[in-house]
Short mmCIF file of C-alpha atoms and ligand atoms in Angstrom, two decimals:
data_model
loop_
_atom_site.label_atom_id
_atom_site.label_comp_id
_atom_site.label_asym_id
_atom_site.label_seq_id
_atom_site.Cartn_x
_atom_site.Cartn_y
_atom_site.Cartn_z
CA UNK A 242 130.35 153.93 162.81
CA UNK A 243 130.70 157.07 164.86
CA UNK A 244 128.79 159.91 163.19
CA UNK A 245 129.73 163.35 164.44
CA UNK A 246 127.52 166.12 163.12
CA UNK A 247 129.07 169.57 163.41
CA UNK A 248 127.41 172.97 163.18
CA UNK A 249 129.69 174.28 160.47
CA UNK A 250 132.95 173.84 158.56
CA UNK A 251 135.08 175.28 161.34
CA UNK A 252 133.70 172.91 163.94
CA UNK A 253 134.10 169.99 161.53
CA UNK A 254 137.74 170.95 160.97
CA UNK A 255 138.44 171.24 164.71
CA UNK A 256 136.76 167.96 165.54
CA UNK A 257 138.50 166.08 162.73
CA UNK A 258 141.90 167.49 163.74
CA UNK A 259 141.30 166.48 167.35
CA UNK A 260 140.26 162.94 166.36
CA UNK A 261 143.29 162.74 164.05
CA UNK A 262 145.60 163.77 166.88
CA UNK A 263 144.02 161.17 169.16
CA UNK A 264 144.61 158.54 166.48
CA UNK A 265 148.39 158.93 166.75
CA UNK A 266 149.84 156.38 169.17
CA UNK A 267 152.15 157.88 171.80
CA UNK A 268 154.43 154.98 172.57
CA UNK A 269 155.39 153.62 169.16
CA UNK A 270 156.26 154.72 165.66
CA UNK A 271 153.20 155.33 163.53
CA UNK A 272 152.02 155.95 159.99
CA UNK A 273 149.26 158.40 159.04
CA UNK A 274 147.70 159.78 155.88
CA UNK A 275 145.64 162.89 155.09
CA UNK A 276 143.77 163.71 151.89
CA UNK A 277 144.16 166.73 149.63
CA UNK A 278 141.27 168.86 148.39
CA UNK A 279 139.17 171.69 149.75
CA UNK A 280 137.47 169.86 152.61
CA UNK A 281 140.66 169.10 154.61
CA UNK A 282 142.11 172.63 154.43
CA UNK A 283 140.71 173.65 157.82
CA UNK A 284 141.50 170.33 159.46
CA UNK A 285 145.10 170.41 158.27
CA UNK A 286 145.51 173.97 159.50
CA UNK A 287 144.12 173.03 162.91
CA UNK A 288 146.31 169.94 163.06
CA UNK A 289 149.46 171.91 162.23
CA UNK A 290 148.50 174.41 164.93
CA UNK A 291 148.20 171.59 167.47
CA UNK A 292 151.60 170.21 166.49
CA UNK A 293 153.23 173.62 166.71
CA UNK A 294 151.65 174.28 170.10
CA UNK A 295 153.12 171.03 171.40
CA UNK A 296 149.69 169.47 171.85
CA UNK A 297 150.47 166.55 169.57
CA UNK A 298 153.82 164.83 169.09
CA UNK A 299 154.60 163.69 165.53
CA UNK A 300 158.28 162.98 166.08
CA UNK A 301 157.62 159.23 165.80
CA UNK A 302 155.03 159.55 163.04
CA UNK A 303 155.56 158.93 159.35
CA UNK A 304 153.25 160.67 156.90
CA UNK A 305 152.17 159.29 153.54
CA UNK A 306 150.07 161.15 150.99
CA UNK A 307 146.86 159.64 149.66
CA UNK A 308 146.90 160.32 145.94
CA UNK A 309 148.14 162.49 143.07
CA UNK A 310 147.18 163.62 139.59
CA UNK A 311 149.38 161.89 137.03
CA UNK A 312 151.62 164.48 135.42
CA UNK A 313 151.67 166.94 138.33
CA UNK A 314 154.32 167.58 140.96
CA UNK A 315 154.85 169.80 144.00
CA UNK A 316 155.45 172.91 141.87
CA UNK A 317 152.03 172.68 140.25
CA UNK A 318 149.58 174.75 142.25
CA UNK A 319 146.58 172.61 143.13
CA UNK A 320 148.37 169.26 142.97
CA UNK A 321 148.22 166.96 145.96
CA UNK A 322 151.97 167.27 146.53
CA UNK A 323 151.61 171.08 146.45
CA UNK A 324 148.79 170.81 149.01
CA UNK A 325 150.84 168.53 151.22
CA UNK A 326 153.91 170.76 151.15
CA UNK A 327 152.31 174.18 151.37
CA UNK A 328 149.35 173.46 153.65
CA UNK A 329 150.88 170.89 155.96
CA UNK A 330 154.57 170.03 155.87
CA UNK A 331 155.89 173.59 155.52
CA UNK A 332 153.58 174.79 158.30
CA UNK A 333 155.03 172.43 160.87
CA UNK A 334 157.67 173.79 163.22
CA UNK A 335 158.30 170.22 164.41
CA UNK A 336 158.44 167.82 161.47
CA UNK A 337 157.18 164.31 160.96
CA UNK A 338 159.77 161.57 161.37
CA UNK A 339 159.50 161.18 157.59
CA UNK A 340 157.08 162.03 154.78
CA UNK A 341 156.39 160.06 151.60
CA UNK A 342 154.69 162.26 149.02
CA UNK A 343 153.46 160.36 145.96
CA UNK A 344 155.28 161.36 142.77
CA UNK A 345 152.74 161.93 139.99
CA UNK A 346 155.61 162.62 137.59
CA UNK A 347 157.44 159.35 138.17
CA UNK A 348 158.96 157.97 134.97
CA UNK A 349 157.72 154.50 135.84
CA UNK A 350 154.38 154.65 137.58
CA UNK A 351 154.40 150.92 138.32
CA UNK A 352 157.57 151.46 140.31
CA UNK A 353 155.95 154.41 142.09
CA UNK A 354 152.96 152.22 143.02
CA UNK A 355 155.34 149.51 144.21
CA UNK A 356 157.30 152.00 146.31
CA UNK A 357 154.12 153.34 147.88
CA UNK A 358 152.93 149.83 148.71
CA UNK A 359 156.32 148.92 150.16
CA UNK A 360 156.30 152.05 152.31
CA UNK A 361 152.85 151.32 153.72
CA UNK A 362 153.68 147.66 154.28
CA UNK A 363 157.04 148.41 155.90
CA UNK A 364 155.86 151.11 158.28
CA UNK A 365 152.16 150.34 158.43
CA UNK A 366 149.44 149.38 158.59
CA UNK A 367 148.21 152.94 158.70
CA UNK A 368 147.33 154.01 162.21
CA UNK A 369 145.16 156.74 160.80
CA UNK A 370 143.65 157.51 157.42
CA UNK A 371 141.74 160.75 157.01
CA UNK A 372 139.66 160.85 153.83
CA UNK A 373 137.46 163.23 151.91
CA UNK A 374 134.62 162.03 149.70
CA UNK A 375 134.35 163.00 146.04
CA UNK A 376 131.10 163.83 144.28
CA UNK A 377 131.17 160.30 142.78
CA UNK A 378 131.94 158.72 146.15
CA UNK A 379 135.64 158.31 145.45
CA UNK A 380 138.23 158.01 148.22
CA UNK A 381 141.57 159.31 147.02
CA UNK A 382 141.41 158.35 143.35
CA UNK A 383 139.57 155.13 143.99
CA UNK A 384 137.00 156.07 141.38
CA UNK A 385 133.54 154.57 140.92
CA UNK A 386 133.80 150.96 139.81
CA UNK A 387 137.21 150.43 141.46
CA UNK A 388 138.17 147.00 142.77
CA UNK A 389 137.96 147.08 146.57
CA UNK A 390 140.94 144.70 146.82
CA UNK A 391 143.53 146.85 145.07
CA UNK A 392 146.67 148.24 146.63
CA UNK A 393 148.24 151.38 145.10
CA UNK A 394 147.33 151.78 141.44
CA UNK A 395 146.97 154.14 138.52
CA UNK A 396 143.38 154.69 137.40
CA UNK A 397 141.56 156.75 134.75
CA UNK A 398 139.83 159.77 136.29
CA UNK A 399 136.05 159.52 136.21
CA UNK A 400 134.05 162.07 134.24
CA UNK A 401 132.78 163.49 137.54
CA UNK A 402 136.31 163.99 138.85
CA UNK A 403 137.35 165.62 135.57
CA UNK A 404 134.50 168.09 135.77
CA UNK A 405 135.14 168.93 139.43
CA UNK A 406 138.92 169.22 139.16
CA UNK A 407 139.07 172.69 137.60
CA UNK A 408 138.33 174.22 141.00
CA UNK A 409 141.78 173.19 142.26
CA UNK A 410 143.87 174.78 139.54
CA UNK A 411 144.64 178.27 138.36
CA UNK A 412 146.04 176.81 135.11
CA UNK A 413 144.43 174.46 132.58
CA UNK A 414 145.73 170.91 132.89
CA UNK A 415 144.86 167.99 130.65
CA UNK A 416 144.62 165.30 133.33
CA UNK A 417 143.41 161.81 132.60
CA UNK A 418 144.79 159.56 135.32
CA UNK A 419 145.36 159.50 139.04
CA UNK A 420 147.62 157.45 141.29
CA UNK A 421 146.24 156.49 144.65
CA UNK A 422 146.54 154.37 147.75
CA UNK A 423 144.24 151.41 147.25
CA UNK A 424 141.22 150.58 149.35
CA UNK A 425 142.95 147.45 150.63
CA UNK A 426 145.49 149.51 152.58
CA UNK A 427 142.93 152.17 153.51
CA UNK A 428 140.62 149.53 155.01
CA UNK A 429 143.53 148.18 157.08
CA UNK A 430 143.94 151.55 158.81
CA UNK A 431 143.31 151.33 162.53
CA UNK A 432 141.26 154.53 162.52
CA UNK A 433 139.50 156.10 159.55
CA UNK A 434 138.07 159.61 159.63
CA UNK A 435 135.82 160.60 156.74
CA UNK A 436 135.20 164.33 156.50
CA UNK A 437 132.49 166.07 154.48
CA UNK A 438 131.16 169.59 154.28
CA UNK A 439 128.40 171.35 152.36
CA UNK A 440 124.99 170.56 150.88
CA UNK A 441 126.57 169.38 147.60
CA UNK A 442 127.99 166.37 149.49
CA UNK A 443 124.69 165.38 151.16
CA UNK A 444 123.44 162.93 148.53
CA UNK A 445 126.73 161.13 147.97
CA UNK A 446 127.31 160.91 151.73
CA UNK A 447 123.88 159.35 152.09
CA UNK A 448 124.64 156.81 149.37
CA UNK A 449 128.01 156.03 150.95
CA UNK A 450 126.72 155.55 154.49
CA UNK A 451 123.16 154.35 154.01
CA UNK A 452 123.18 152.75 150.57
CA UNK A 453 124.44 149.28 149.63
CA UNK A 454 128.18 148.58 149.80
CA UNK A 455 128.92 148.79 146.11
CA UNK A 456 131.98 149.58 144.01
CA UNK A 457 129.91 152.22 142.20
CA UNK A 458 130.16 154.26 145.42
CA UNK A 459 133.68 153.43 146.62
CA UNK A 460 133.21 155.18 149.98
CA UNK A 461 130.44 152.70 150.82
CA UNK A 462 133.20 150.18 151.67
CA UNK A 463 133.77 152.23 154.82
CA UNK A 464 130.52 150.79 156.22
CA UNK A 465 132.63 147.66 156.79
CA UNK A 466 135.39 149.47 158.68
CA UNK A 467 135.42 148.66 162.41
CA UNK A 468 136.69 152.05 163.56
CA UNK A 469 135.17 154.69 161.32
CA UNK A 470 134.49 158.27 162.36
CA UNK A 471 132.40 160.38 160.02
CA UNK A 472 132.83 164.06 160.82
CA UNK A 473 130.53 166.22 158.75
CA UNK A 474 128.67 169.48 159.00
CA UNK A 475 124.88 169.78 159.13
CA UNK A 476 124.54 170.51 155.43
CA UNK A 477 126.51 167.44 154.39
CA UNK A 478 124.45 165.22 156.71
CA UNK A 479 121.07 166.66 155.69
CA UNK A 480 120.10 163.61 153.60
CA UNK A 481 121.05 160.97 156.18
P1 PGA B 633 136.98 168.22 148.05
O1 PGA B 633 137.40 166.84 147.40
O2 PGA B 633 137.42 168.15 149.47
O3 PGA B 633 137.73 169.25 147.27
O4 PGA B 633 135.50 168.30 147.92
C1 PGA B 633 137.05 165.67 148.02
C2 PGA B 633 137.61 164.51 147.26
O5 PGA B 633 137.51 164.51 146.03
O6 PGA B 633 138.13 163.59 147.89
#
């Protein structure tokens, strides 16, 4: 594991964007994934800036989103699709080769999971997976107790996720399930970058990185990843 401790959120965002850019192969088509949420906002902005400045070439890169709230789509402020479109895809003056944004409003969610798996298996494995960590240690919507061997799936939101989620939305939503890439595909990524910021993440980051590998803290599986970068600010690393 490569642990990179940054002074503050801005430095964390810059470092993560730089490591993400370096994780994109130059001489072949590639597949990458970024998370939604508050933590990646700065990283995504930096990354888009690098693309637009010609410092990173994404013309041979496919993008796949990590997860989505069941029932929400790109027009719902705070959804993952909304994040992906407004914070990343629409900011790029040079687009990805293609982007697959998970449809949380799909009529048949089994088909949506199948399509996501097919996409990752056709164009993958992921060259790069950037991840945030939830207050319960989730990665995407791989909630506490999740099976480490799952591919894409639909999962009930944990009580922790339900209590945290209000911060993303300006409207009330009654959300009970999420759809997510599974840990099986995430663990096959050639490079994983876990980002974390703020004192409120210190304890769960400690459990994820220093505690036992246990499904109760899904992010602990990353201890087994051969090419993991943890990029976090001082506050988030204060319990390590
Ligand atoms: P946050 O979410 O970046 O908004 O803290 C992290 C996550 O739940 O993955």
